[in-house]
Amino acid sequence: MKKGQILYSEKRFYLWLAVAVLLHGVVLSAPYVLPLFDVRKHVEPKVVSITLVSLPGAESAPALVANPSPSALPQQEKSGQHPESAPSLPSTSRAARIEAVEKTALPKSSGKQELSNALERLKQSVGKAQPQYSSSANTVKSALAELEKRVNSEKVLAVEGASRGAGGGGVAGGNSGTGKEYRGSSAANAYKMKITTIIKRNWELANPRLKSSFGMKVSVRITIFPDGSIGQILFVKKSSSEYLNNSVKKALEKSSPLPPLPKGDGFGGVWVGFVFTPEGIEK
Amino acid sequence: MNNIASTSMFDSKLGIITLLSDAGAVVYFVLATLLLFSIVSWAIIAFKFGYVRKSLKESKAFLDYFFEVSSVDKAFTKSEEYRSGSLSRVFRSGYIEYQALNCKGESRHSRARVALAIKREANAENKRLASLVPFLATVGNTAPFIGLFGTVWGIMTSFHSIGLTQSASLAVVAPGISEALIATAAGLAAAIPAVMGYNYFTQKITIIERDIEEFSSDFLDSFFNEL
């Protein structure tokens, strides 16, 4: 009888132990899970890639040029001038790339026209800057070549995307990627461009230190609330360089609050992922 | 450690997981220990709360019945319903010993032997009641110090890193200290419920022990019709 009672007591204790483990799990995960409910509308992620290319000595060029294009993972390329912090160092070529992975409804079709315009403006700005910074001509040429290459690849993808979009036009819901949806997310595109510009502007990198950060990536996910405030910064993947990690964190902090989210187009609070990749850093 | 936002906005919204993403191994070990302490403490609190509460409730009900009826046989039959009550257990133990002696026809020293059986059961009951409770005292006493150790270690490493970066701005110093203080918070979070639970159970167990001590003689007298 006593043995049975002891066993029963032990069982009860283990039951409570399991309950305690469960409750602790719930309590500890609450700070992580609760922000998910803050985002009122969470749409299945679509991937968009935003690339910013800053070229030396082209400060007068427009900040951002959008170039959305359709693909299996819809990509949007944006190129623009990064404000060069040290124009007195023309030999310093700096191209920083930010890939944004946005978890909202995103376009599949492209703005080829916009990219062409961007390219044109870029060429003009580079042309103006060339006499002043002749030493960086090679870098400019290589960047332009890269852009042209991308334009060509975007064209191919656009054709593919158009045919695919026509076939999938009848798909209902938030992820069909039809032309209508693309028009609907133009506000989203503008917003993305805006926040990318801001973050890019606030991303301060010192070249000597960046030399060791070359080829590294920092993946960050932020929650943007409707009022534009950044709710949470989560490092999905850090680089081995603490300096680079810090620079990304500081850039995001400095950028908060971002502009308020546009109304409609599925924006009620979003998660946006960024991959910060310093590229083309030369001494 | 460096992904902590320095502004209050970020501090308020960042999760614990994010906050600890870069903590050192020692801090993780400290936090894991405290988490384990906390889990076991809460399990003991929940388990003991039910056990002690039921024991008190059934002891009271049994005592009421015991003083109502004049027959120990009836009281023994009723005690079957109060198997979780400490007093009913002690009574049952004495009654079983009393009946065993009666069956054997041994009348010599029978009172002393029944008294011994009651005492033995009372001791066993006290042990049962007090089991696991000392762990709460251990957690209550040591958890804050373990947490403090984690904090001291975290601040130590944080200052070391600050020294390497050769910067002493608030933005550099604050995140490391903020992280390190989580260990102290965790220590207190584990210790506070443990201390409260320990005090509660100590008080209740003392009441039950006093009842057992007080009514053991009444049980003994009842077996020999002296009640």
Short mmCIF file of C-alpha atoms in Angstrom, two decimals:
data_model
loop_
_atom_site.label_atom_id
_atom_site.label_comp_id
_atom_site.label_asym_id
_atom_site.label_seq_id
_atom_site.Cartn_x
_atom_site.Cartn_y
_atom_site.Cartn_z
CA MET A 1 0.00 0.00 0.00
CA LYS A 2 2.77 2.39 0.96
CA LYS A 3 4.85 1.49 -2.05
CA GLY A 4 1.86 2.16 -4.25
CA GLN A 5 1.30 5.47 -2.58
CA ILE A 6 4.92 6.48 -3.03
CA LEU A 7 4.73 5.59 -6.69
CA TYR A 8 1.54 7.61 -7.01
CA SER A 9 3.20 10.57 -5.31
CA GLU A 10 6.21 10.29 -7.59
CA LYS A 11 3.97 10.21 -10.62
CA ARG A 12 2.17 13.29 -9.42
CA PHE A 13 5.46 15.05 -8.84
CA TYR A 14 6.70 14.20 -12.33
CA LEU A 15 3.42 15.44 -13.72
CA TRP A 16 3.91 18.76 -11.99
CA LEU A 17 7.50 18.82 -13.18
CA ALA A 18 6.30 18.46 -16.75
CA VAL A 19 3.75 21.20 -16.19
CA ALA A 20 6.45 23.46 -14.76
CA VAL A 21 8.69 22.81 -17.76
CA LEU A 22 5.82 23.65 -20.07
CA LEU A 23 4.95 26.82 -18.21
CA HIS A 24 8.55 27.98 -18.20
CA GLY A 25 8.73 27.33 -21.90
CA VAL A 26 5.62 29.41 -22.45
CA VAL A 27 6.87 32.25 -20.26
CA LEU A 28 10.29 32.32 -21.88
CA SER A 29 8.95 32.17 -25.40
CA ALA A 30 6.33 34.83 -24.71
CA PRO A 31 8.66 37.79 -25.34
CA TYR A 32 9.61 36.19 -28.61
CA VAL A 33 6.13 35.18 -29.69
CA LEU A 34 4.11 38.18 -28.53
CA PRO A 35 5.59 40.63 -31.04
CA LEU A 36 4.21 38.37 -33.75
CA PHE A 37 0.74 39.39 -32.65
CA ASP A 38 1.71 43.03 -32.81
CA VAL A 39 2.01 42.73 -36.52
CA ARG A 40 -1.61 42.90 -37.46
CA LYS A 41 -1.33 41.42 -40.86
CA HIS A 42 1.31 38.87 -41.60
CA VAL A 43 1.39 37.84 -45.21
CA GLU A 44 3.28 34.84 -46.51
CA PRO A 45 6.77 36.02 -47.38
CA LYS A 46 7.77 37.01 -50.82
CA VAL A 47 11.34 37.75 -51.52
CA VAL A 48 12.53 40.96 -52.96
CA SER A 49 16.12 41.83 -53.54
CA ILE A 50 17.16 45.43 -53.37
CA THR A 51 20.64 46.23 -54.42
CA LEU A 52 22.17 49.57 -53.83
CA VAL A 53 25.30 50.44 -55.68
CA SER A 54 27.13 53.53 -54.65
CA LEU A 55 29.74 54.88 -56.91
CA PRO A 56 32.46 57.30 -56.07
CA GLY A 57 32.00 60.98 -56.78
CA ALA A 58 28.45 60.83 -58.08
CA GLU A 59 26.73 62.70 -55.32
CA SER A 60 24.35 64.59 -57.55
CA ALA A 61 22.68 61.46 -58.83
CA PRO A 62 19.29 60.38 -57.51
CA ALA A 63 19.36 58.43 -54.32
CA LEU A 64 17.44 55.42 -55.45
CA VAL A 65 16.23 53.92 -58.63
CA ALA A 66 13.83 51.08 -58.55
CA ASN A 67 14.01 48.18 -60.91
CA PRO A 68 11.52 45.54 -59.99
CA SER A 69 11.54 42.37 -61.98
CA PRO A 70 9.60 39.13 -61.89
CA SER A 71 11.20 35.82 -61.15
CA ALA A 72 10.50 32.66 -59.20
CA LEU A 73 11.40 34.67 -56.16
CA PRO A 74 10.35 38.10 -57.31
CA GLN A 75 13.31 40.36 -57.26
CA GLN A 76 13.57 44.02 -57.32
CA GLU A 77 16.79 45.74 -58.01
CA LYS A 78 17.33 49.28 -57.07
CA SER A 79 20.41 51.23 -57.75
CA GLY A 80 21.35 54.65 -56.56
CA GLN A 81 24.09 56.80 -55.29
CA HIS A 82 25.37 56.35 -51.85
CA PRO A 83 26.36 59.64 -50.32
CA GLU A 84 30.09 59.45 -50.22
CA SER A 85 31.29 60.50 -46.84
CA ALA A 86 34.80 61.30 -47.97
CA PRO A 87 34.83 62.82 -51.41
CA SER A 88 38.40 63.87 -50.84
CA LEU A 89 39.38 60.23 -51.23
CA PRO A 90 38.48 59.52 -54.82
CA SER A 91 40.43 56.31 -54.87
CA THR A 92 38.06 54.76 -52.39
CA SER A 93 35.48 52.79 -54.26
CA ARG A 94 32.59 51.69 -52.18
CA ALA A 95 29.70 49.57 -53.18
CA ALA A 96 27.48 48.38 -50.45
CA ARG A 97 24.67 46.06 -51.13
CA ILE A 98 21.57 45.61 -49.13
CA GLU A 99 19.30 42.80 -50.03
CA ALA A 100 15.93 43.20 -48.49
CA VAL A 101 13.76 40.20 -47.93
CA GLU A 102 10.30 41.45 -47.29
CA LYS A 103 7.52 39.39 -45.81
CA THR A 104 4.65 41.19 -47.48
CA ALA A 105 2.84 40.85 -50.73
CA LEU A 106 5.28 41.88 -53.37
CA PRO A 107 5.22 42.42 -57.10
CA LYS A 108 6.27 39.89 -59.64
CA SER A 109 6.22 42.06 -62.73
CA SER A 110 9.04 44.52 -63.35
CA GLY A 111 9.61 48.19 -63.96
CA LYS A 112 12.04 47.84 -66.80
CA GLN A 113 11.44 51.41 -67.77
CA GLU A 114 12.43 52.61 -64.36
CA LEU A 115 15.63 50.63 -64.43
CA SER A 116 16.50 51.99 -67.82
CA ASN A 117 15.91 55.49 -66.55
CA ALA A 118 18.01 54.75 -63.55
CA LEU A 119 20.79 53.48 -65.72
CA GLU A 120 20.58 56.59 -67.83
CA ARG A 121 20.76 58.85 -64.82
CA LEU A 122 23.57 56.83 -63.40
CA LYS A 123 25.54 57.16 -66.59
CA GLN A 124 24.94 60.89 -66.61
CA SER A 125 26.04 61.28 -63.02
CA VAL A 126 29.08 59.17 -63.60
CA GLY A 127 29.88 61.21 -66.65
CA LYS A 128 29.78 64.36 -64.57
CA ALA A 129 31.88 62.86 -61.88
CA GLN A 130 34.47 61.37 -64.18
CA PRO A 131 36.69 64.43 -64.64
CA GLN A 132 36.81 64.99 -60.91
CA TYR A 133 37.51 61.39 -60.00
CA SER A 134 39.32 59.98 -62.92
CA SER A 135 41.10 57.44 -60.81
CA SER A 136 37.89 55.65 -60.11
CA ALA A 137 36.89 55.29 -63.74
CA ASN A 138 37.60 51.60 -63.79
CA THR A 139 35.33 51.04 -60.85
CA VAL A 140 32.56 53.04 -62.50
CA LYS A 141 32.92 51.08 -65.69
CA SER A 142 32.80 47.80 -63.89
CA ALA A 143 29.74 48.92 -61.94
CA LEU A 144 28.01 50.03 -65.13
CA ALA A 145 28.88 46.77 -66.77
CA GLU A 146 27.39 44.97 -63.86
CA LEU A 147 24.25 47.06 -64.07
CA GLU A 148 23.89 46.44 -67.78
CA LYS A 149 24.36 42.77 -67.17
CA ARG A 150 21.62 42.89 -64.61
CA VAL A 151 19.31 44.81 -66.92
CA ASN A 152 19.77 42.14 -69.55
CA SER A 153 19.10 39.37 -67.09
CA GLU A 154 16.07 41.26 -65.81
CA LYS A 155 14.72 41.50 -69.34
CA VAL A 156 14.95 37.78 -69.76
CA LEU A 157 13.28 37.24 -66.43
CA ALA A 158 10.62 39.79 -67.28
CA VAL A 159 9.66 37.88 -70.39
CA GLU A 160 9.50 34.68 -68.43
CA GLY A 161 7.54 36.34 -65.66
CA ALA A 162 5.07 37.91 -68.06
CA SER A 163 4.22 34.58 -69.62
CA ARG A 164 3.98 32.98 -66.20
CA GLY A 165 1.87 35.84 -64.88
CA ALA A 166 -0.56 35.51 -67.74
CA GLY A 167 -0.99 31.85 -66.97
CA GLY A 168 -1.52 32.40 -63.29
CA GLY A 169 -3.83 35.36 -63.55
CA GLY A 170 -6.79 33.51 -62.15
CA VAL A 171 -5.13 32.65 -58.87
CA ALA A 172 -6.91 34.21 -55.95
CA GLY A 173 -5.36 35.37 -52.72
CA GLY A 174 -2.41 37.46 -51.79
CA ASN A 175 0.34 35.69 -53.59
CA SER A 176 -0.67 35.17 -57.16
CA GLY A 177 1.64 37.84 -58.47
CA THR A 178 -0.65 39.10 -61.21
CA GLY A 179 -0.40 42.55 -62.74
CA LYS A 180 -3.21 43.81 -60.58
CA GLU A 181 -1.38 42.87 -57.48
CA TYR A 182 1.74 44.53 -58.67
CA ARG A 183 -0.15 47.77 -59.13
CA GLY A 184 -1.59 47.30 -55.69
CA SER A 185 1.85 47.01 -54.16
CA SER A 186 3.31 50.12 -55.76
CA ALA A 187 3.00 51.84 -52.41
CA ALA A 188 4.94 48.96 -50.94
CA ASN A 189 7.67 49.42 -53.51
CA ALA A 190 7.90 53.10 -52.81
CA TYR A 191 8.02 52.40 -49.12
CA LYS A 192 10.71 49.80 -49.56
CA MET A 193 12.77 52.20 -51.56
CA LYS A 194 12.29 54.85 -48.95
CA ILE A 195 13.33 52.72 -46.00
CA THR A 196 16.22 51.19 -47.88
CA THR A 197 17.49 54.67 -48.69
CA ILE A 198 17.22 55.70 -45.07
CA ILE A 199 18.94 52.63 -43.76
CA LYS A 200 21.58 52.82 -46.40
CA ARG A 201 22.20 56.47 -45.55
CA ASN A 202 22.58 55.60 -41.90
CA TRP A 203 24.86 52.68 -42.53
CA GLU A 204 28.24 54.03 -41.69
CA LEU A 205 31.27 52.00 -42.51
CA ALA A 206 34.86 52.87 -42.00
CA ASN A 207 36.96 51.52 -44.80
CA PRO A 208 40.00 50.28 -42.86
CA ARG A 209 37.85 48.11 -40.70
CA LEU A 210 35.67 47.02 -43.55
CA LYS A 211 38.60 45.45 -45.24
CA SER A 212 38.27 42.61 -42.80
CA SER A 213 34.51 42.48 -43.31
CA PHE A 214 34.71 41.95 -47.03
CA GLY A 215 32.69 38.99 -48.23
CA MET A 216 30.71 38.82 -45.02
CA LYS A 217 26.99 38.97 -44.61
CA VAL A 218 24.73 40.09 -41.82
CA SER A 219 21.12 38.95 -42.01
CA VAL A 220 18.74 40.98 -39.92
CA ARG A 221 15.01 40.87 -39.50
CA ILE A 222 13.16 43.90 -38.24
CA THR A 223 9.56 44.48 -37.33
CA ILE A 224 8.13 47.73 -38.57
CA PHE A 225 5.01 48.92 -36.85
CA PRO A 226 2.38 50.98 -38.63
CA ASP A 227 3.73 54.18 -37.12
CA GLY A 228 7.11 53.37 -38.65
CA SER A 229 8.84 52.50 -35.44
CA ILE A 230 11.13 49.50 -35.51
CA GLY A 231 9.78 47.07 -32.98
CA GLN A 232 12.39 44.40 -32.94
CA ILE A 233 15.78 43.77 -34.44
CA LEU A 234 16.65 40.13 -34.77
CA PHE A 235 19.98 39.01 -36.07
CA VAL A 236 19.16 36.01 -38.19
CA LYS A 237 22.78 35.52 -39.09
CA LYS A 238 25.71 37.48 -37.85
CA SER A 239 29.02 37.91 -39.49
CA SER A 240 32.18 37.07 -37.65
CA SER A 241 33.04 40.75 -37.60
CA GLU A 242 31.58 42.43 -34.57
CA TYR A 243 32.30 45.74 -36.18
CA LEU A 244 30.10 44.92 -39.13
CA ASN A 245 27.35 43.58 -36.86
CA ASN A 246 27.47 46.74 -34.79
CA SER A 247 27.41 48.96 -37.83
CA VAL A 248 24.26 47.22 -39.06
CA LYS A 249 22.60 47.46 -35.67
CA LYS A 250 23.48 51.11 -35.35
CA ALA A 251 22.21 51.82 -38.85
CA LEU A 252 18.85 50.28 -38.01
CA GLU A 253 18.62 52.03 -34.68
CA LYS A 254 19.54 55.30 -36.24
CA SER A 255 16.91 54.80 -38.92
CA SER A 256 14.12 54.37 -36.39
CA PRO A 257 11.49 55.64 -36.62
CA LEU A 258 11.09 54.89 -40.29
CA PRO A 259 8.33 56.57 -42.24
CA PRO A 260 4.87 55.31 -41.26
CA LEU A 261 3.70 52.28 -43.21
CA PRO A 262 1.44 53.12 -46.12
CA LYS A 263 -2.18 52.34 -45.56
CA GLY A 264 -3.64 49.49 -47.53
CA ASP A 265 -1.61 47.15 -49.73
CA GLY A 266 -1.44 44.69 -46.89
CA PHE A 267 0.56 46.97 -44.66
CA GLY A 268 -0.48 46.82 -41.08
CA GLY A 269 2.91 46.15 -39.65
CA VAL A 270 5.50 44.09 -41.40
CA TRP A 271 8.60 42.09 -40.96
CA VAL A 272 11.40 43.04 -43.23
CA GLY A 273 14.57 41.08 -43.62
CA PHE A 274 17.82 42.68 -44.71
CA VAL A 275 21.04 41.13 -45.79
CA PHE A 276 23.82 43.61 -45.38
CA THR A 277 26.74 42.80 -47.60
CA PRO A 278 29.61 45.21 -48.01
CA GLU A 279 31.03 44.69 -51.46
CA GLY A 280 33.62 46.33 -53.61
CA ILE A 281 35.40 47.93 -50.73
CA GLU A 282 38.74 49.00 -51.83
CA LYS A 283 41.27 50.92 -49.96
CA MET B 1 26.12 40.97 -26.78
CA ASN B 2 26.21 43.74 -29.25
CA ASN B 3 22.84 43.39 -30.83
CA ILE B 4 21.07 45.05 -27.98
CA ALA B 5 19.53 48.30 -28.93
CA SER B 6 20.75 51.13 -26.83
CA THR B 7 17.56 53.12 -26.83
CA SER B 8 14.72 52.51 -24.47
CA MET B 9 12.39 51.74 -27.32
CA PHE B 10 14.47 48.77 -28.32
CA ASP B 11 15.10 47.70 -24.77
CA SER B 12 11.42 47.47 -24.11
CA LYS B 13 10.62 45.49 -27.18
CA LEU B 14 13.53 43.13 -27.57
CA GLY B 15 12.88 39.61 -26.39
CA ILE B 16 14.94 37.76 -23.86
CA ILE B 17 16.18 35.44 -26.56
CA THR B 18 17.47 38.34 -28.61
CA LEU B 19 18.95 39.92 -25.56
CA LEU B 20 20.90 36.80 -24.74
CA SER B 21 21.92 35.85 -28.22
CA ASP B 22 25.53 36.83 -27.60
CA ALA B 23 25.92 35.98 -23.94
CA GLY B 24 28.95 34.00 -22.89
CA ALA B 25 29.09 30.33 -21.95
CA VAL B 26 29.29 31.05 -18.23
CA VAL B 27 26.22 33.26 -18.32
CA TYR B 28 24.37 30.60 -20.28
CA PHE B 29 25.39 27.98 -17.73
CA VAL B 30 24.23 30.20 -14.88
CA LEU B 31 20.93 30.86 -16.60
CA ALA B 32 20.43 27.18 -17.36
CA THR B 33 21.08 26.32 -13.71
CA LEU B 34 18.64 28.96 -12.55
CA LEU B 35 16.07 27.80 -15.06
CA LEU B 36 16.41 24.26 -13.75
CA PHE B 37 16.10 25.52 -10.18
CA SER B 38 13.03 27.49 -11.09
CA ILE B 39 11.37 24.57 -12.86
CA VAL B 40 12.00 22.17 -10.00
CA SER B 41 10.94 24.78 -7.44
CA TRP B 42 7.65 25.41 -9.16
CA ALA B 43 7.05 21.68 -9.53
CA ILE B 44 7.70 21.20 -5.80
CA ILE B 45 5.49 24.16 -4.90
CA ALA B 46 2.61 22.85 -7.00
CA PHE B 47 3.05 19.27 -5.80
CA LYS B 48 3.43 20.17 -2.13
CA PHE B 49 0.64 22.68 -2.19
CA GLY B 50 -1.81 19.99 -3.23
CA TYR B 51 -0.33 17.46 -0.83
CA VAL B 52 -0.32 19.70 2.26
CA ARG B 53 -3.69 21.21 1.52
CA LYS B 54 -5.29 17.81 1.13
CA SER B 55 -3.60 16.54 4.25
CA LEU B 56 -4.87 19.48 6.30
CA LYS B 57 -8.37 19.19 4.91
CA GLU B 58 -8.66 15.44 5.48
CA SER B 59 -7.04 15.60 8.92
CA LYS B 60 -9.61 18.15 10.00
CA ALA B 61 -12.48 16.11 8.61
CA PHE B 62 -11.16 12.95 10.27
CA LEU B 63 -10.71 14.66 13.62
CA ASP B 64 -14.28 15.95 13.48
CA TYR B 65 -15.54 12.45 12.85
CA PHE B 66 -13.20 10.90 15.43
CA PHE B 67 -14.56 13.07 18.23
CA GLU B 68 -18.12 12.54 17.06
CA VAL B 69 -18.10 8.75 17.29
CA SER B 70 -17.16 6.72 20.34
CA SER B 71 -16.09 3.59 18.48
CA VAL B 72 -12.52 3.27 17.19
CA ASP B 73 -13.70 0.63 14.73
CA LYS B 74 -16.04 3.11 13.11
CA ALA B 75 -13.32 5.71 13.11
CA PHE B 76 -10.98 3.23 11.42
CA THR B 77 -13.59 2.45 8.76
CA LYS B 78 -14.09 6.14 8.15
CA SER B 79 -10.35 6.75 8.01
CA GLU B 80 -10.31 4.75 4.76
CA GLU B 81 -11.85 7.82 3.16
CA TYR B 82 -9.08 10.06 4.44
CA ARG B 83 -6.00 8.27 3.25
CA SER B 84 -4.21 11.49 2.46
CA GLY B 85 -4.79 12.98 5.90
CA SER B 86 -1.79 12.83 8.21
CA LEU B 87 -3.84 12.35 11.37
CA SER B 88 -5.94 9.58 9.87
CA ARG B 89 -2.77 7.80 8.80
CA VAL B 90 -1.32 7.99 12.27
CA PHE B 91 -4.59 6.74 13.70
CA ARG B 92 -4.73 3.86 11.24
CA SER B 93 -1.20 2.83 12.06
CA GLY B 94 -1.99 2.72 15.80
CA TYR B 95 -5.23 0.86 15.22
CA ILE B 96 -3.57 -1.79 13.05
CA GLU B 97 -0.91 -2.38 15.69
CA TYR B 98 -3.59 -2.51 18.39
CA GLN B 99 -5.61 -5.07 16.44
CA ALA B 100 -2.52 -7.14 15.71
CA LEU B 101 -1.69 -7.32 19.40
CA ASN B 102 -5.29 -8.23 20.22
CA CYS B 103 -5.26 -11.03 17.66
CA LYS B 104 -2.04 -12.42 19.09
CA GLY B 105 -3.48 -12.10 22.59
CA GLU B 106 -0.52 -10.16 23.83
CA SER B 107 -1.65 -7.72 26.47
CA ARG B 108 1.74 -7.07 28.06
CA HIS B 109 3.27 -3.78 27.08
CA SER B 110 0.58 -3.44 24.47
CA ARG B 111 0.03 0.23 25.20
CA ALA B 112 3.71 0.98 24.84
CA ARG B 113 3.87 -0.91 21.54
CA VAL B 114 0.86 0.88 20.11
CA ALA B 115 2.36 4.17 21.26
CA LEU B 116 5.56 3.20 19.50
CA ALA B 117 3.68 2.38 16.28
CA ILE B 118 1.93 5.75 16.43
CA LYS B 119 5.21 7.52 17.00
CA ARG B 120 6.85 5.70 14.13
CA GLU B 121 4.04 6.64 11.78
CA ALA B 122 4.09 10.23 13.02
CA ASN B 123 7.79 10.43 12.20
CA ALA B 124 7.24 8.92 8.77
CA GLU B 125 4.44 11.39 8.15
CA ASN B 126 6.62 14.31 9.20
CA LYS B 127 9.30 13.15 6.80
CA ARG B 128 6.79 12.79 4.00
CA LEU B 129 5.46 16.26 4.62
CA ALA B 130 8.88 17.84 4.81
CA SER B 131 10.34 16.02 1.81
CA LEU B 132 11.47 18.26 -1.07
CA VAL B 133 10.78 21.39 0.97
CA PRO B 134 14.46 21.91 1.88
CA PHE B 135 15.16 22.22 -1.84
CA LEU B 136 13.04 25.37 -1.84
CA ALA B 137 15.19 26.74 0.95
CA THR B 138 18.31 25.88 -1.02
CA VAL B 139 16.99 27.64 -4.11
CA GLY B 140 15.84 30.62 -2.07
CA ASN B 141 19.26 30.98 -0.52
CA THR B 142 21.55 30.20 -3.42
CA ALA B 143 19.72 31.38 -6.55
CA PRO B 144 20.38 35.11 -5.98
CA PHE B 145 24.04 34.38 -5.47
CA ILE B 146 24.23 32.22 -8.58
CA GLY B 147 22.54 35.01 -10.50
CA LEU B 148 24.94 37.50 -9.02
CA PHE B 149 27.83 35.35 -10.10
CA GLY B 150 26.49 35.37 -13.67
CA THR B 151 26.13 39.12 -13.54
CA VAL B 152 29.61 39.67 -12.20
CA TRP B 153 31.02 37.39 -14.85
CA GLY B 154 29.01 39.10 -17.59
CA ILE B 155 30.10 42.56 -16.49
CA MET B 156 33.68 41.36 -16.24
CA THR B 157 33.72 40.10 -19.82
CA SER B 158 31.78 43.13 -20.95
CA PHE B 159 34.34 45.49 -19.49
CA HIS B 160 37.08 43.44 -21.02
CA SER B 161 35.48 43.90 -24.45
CA ILE B 162 35.00 47.59 -23.79
CA GLY B 163 38.65 47.85 -22.94
CA LEU B 164 39.56 46.25 -26.25
CA THR B 165 37.35 48.66 -28.22
CA GLN B 166 38.85 51.56 -26.27
CA SER B 167 35.53 53.27 -25.98
CA ALA B 168 33.58 54.04 -22.85
CA SER B 169 30.42 55.64 -24.15
CA LEU B 170 27.09 54.70 -22.63
CA ALA B 171 26.11 53.00 -25.87
CA VAL B 172 29.07 50.68 -25.55
CA VAL B 173 28.89 50.04 -21.81
CA ALA B 174 25.13 49.76 -21.27
CA PRO B 175 24.27 46.73 -23.45
CA GLY B 176 26.82 44.47 -21.79
CA ILE B 177 25.71 45.45 -18.31
CA SER B 178 22.08 45.14 -19.28
CA GLU B 179 22.70 41.60 -20.46
CA ALA B 180 24.68 40.69 -17.42
CA LEU B 181 21.91 41.89 -15.13
CA ILE B 182 19.56 39.33 -16.65
CA ALA B 183 21.37 36.71 -14.58
CA THR B 184 20.54 38.57 -11.37
CA ALA B 185 16.96 38.98 -12.48
CA ALA B 186 16.77 35.28 -13.24
CA GLY B 187 18.25 34.46 -9.83
CA LEU B 188 15.66 36.59 -8.08
CA ALA B 189 12.88 35.20 -10.23
CA ALA B 190 13.86 31.69 -9.13
CA ALA B 191 14.47 32.62 -5.49
CA ILE B 192 11.36 34.69 -4.68
CA PRO B 193 8.72 31.99 -5.31
CA ALA B 194 10.98 29.41 -3.67
CA VAL B 195 11.28 31.47 -0.47
CA MET B 196 7.56 32.21 -0.42
CA GLY B 197 6.77 28.55 -0.96
CA TYR B 198 9.22 27.49 1.70
CA ASN B 199 7.71 29.82 4.29
CA TYR B 200 4.19 28.72 3.45
CA PHE B 201 4.95 25.02 3.63
CA THR B 202 7.02 25.35 6.77
CA GLN B 203 4.12 27.02 8.50
CA LYS B 204 1.55 24.47 7.32
CA ILE B 205 3.78 21.50 8.09
CA THR B 206 4.40 22.85 11.57
CA ILE B 207 0.64 22.99 12.13
CA ILE B 208 0.22 19.37 10.99
CA GLU B 209 3.13 18.20 13.12
CA ARG B 210 1.68 19.92 16.15
CA ASP B 211 -1.69 18.28 15.50
CA ILE B 212 -0.08 14.86 15.20
CA GLU B 213 1.81 15.39 18.43
CA GLU B 214 -1.28 16.66 20.19
CA PHE B 215 -3.74 14.01 19.08
CA SER B 216 -1.45 10.98 19.21
CA SER B 217 -2.18 10.59 22.91
CA ASP B 218 -5.92 10.86 22.22
CA PHE B 219 -5.68 8.12 19.64
CA LEU B 220 -3.76 5.94 22.06
CA ASP B 221 -6.31 6.52 24.78
CA SER B 222 -9.15 5.74 22.40
CA PHE B 223 -7.72 2.27 21.69
CA PHE B 224 -7.74 1.42 25.37
CA ASN B 225 -11.18 2.97 25.95
CA GLU B 226 -9.92 5.82 28.00
CA LEU B 227 -11.25 8.55 25.83
#
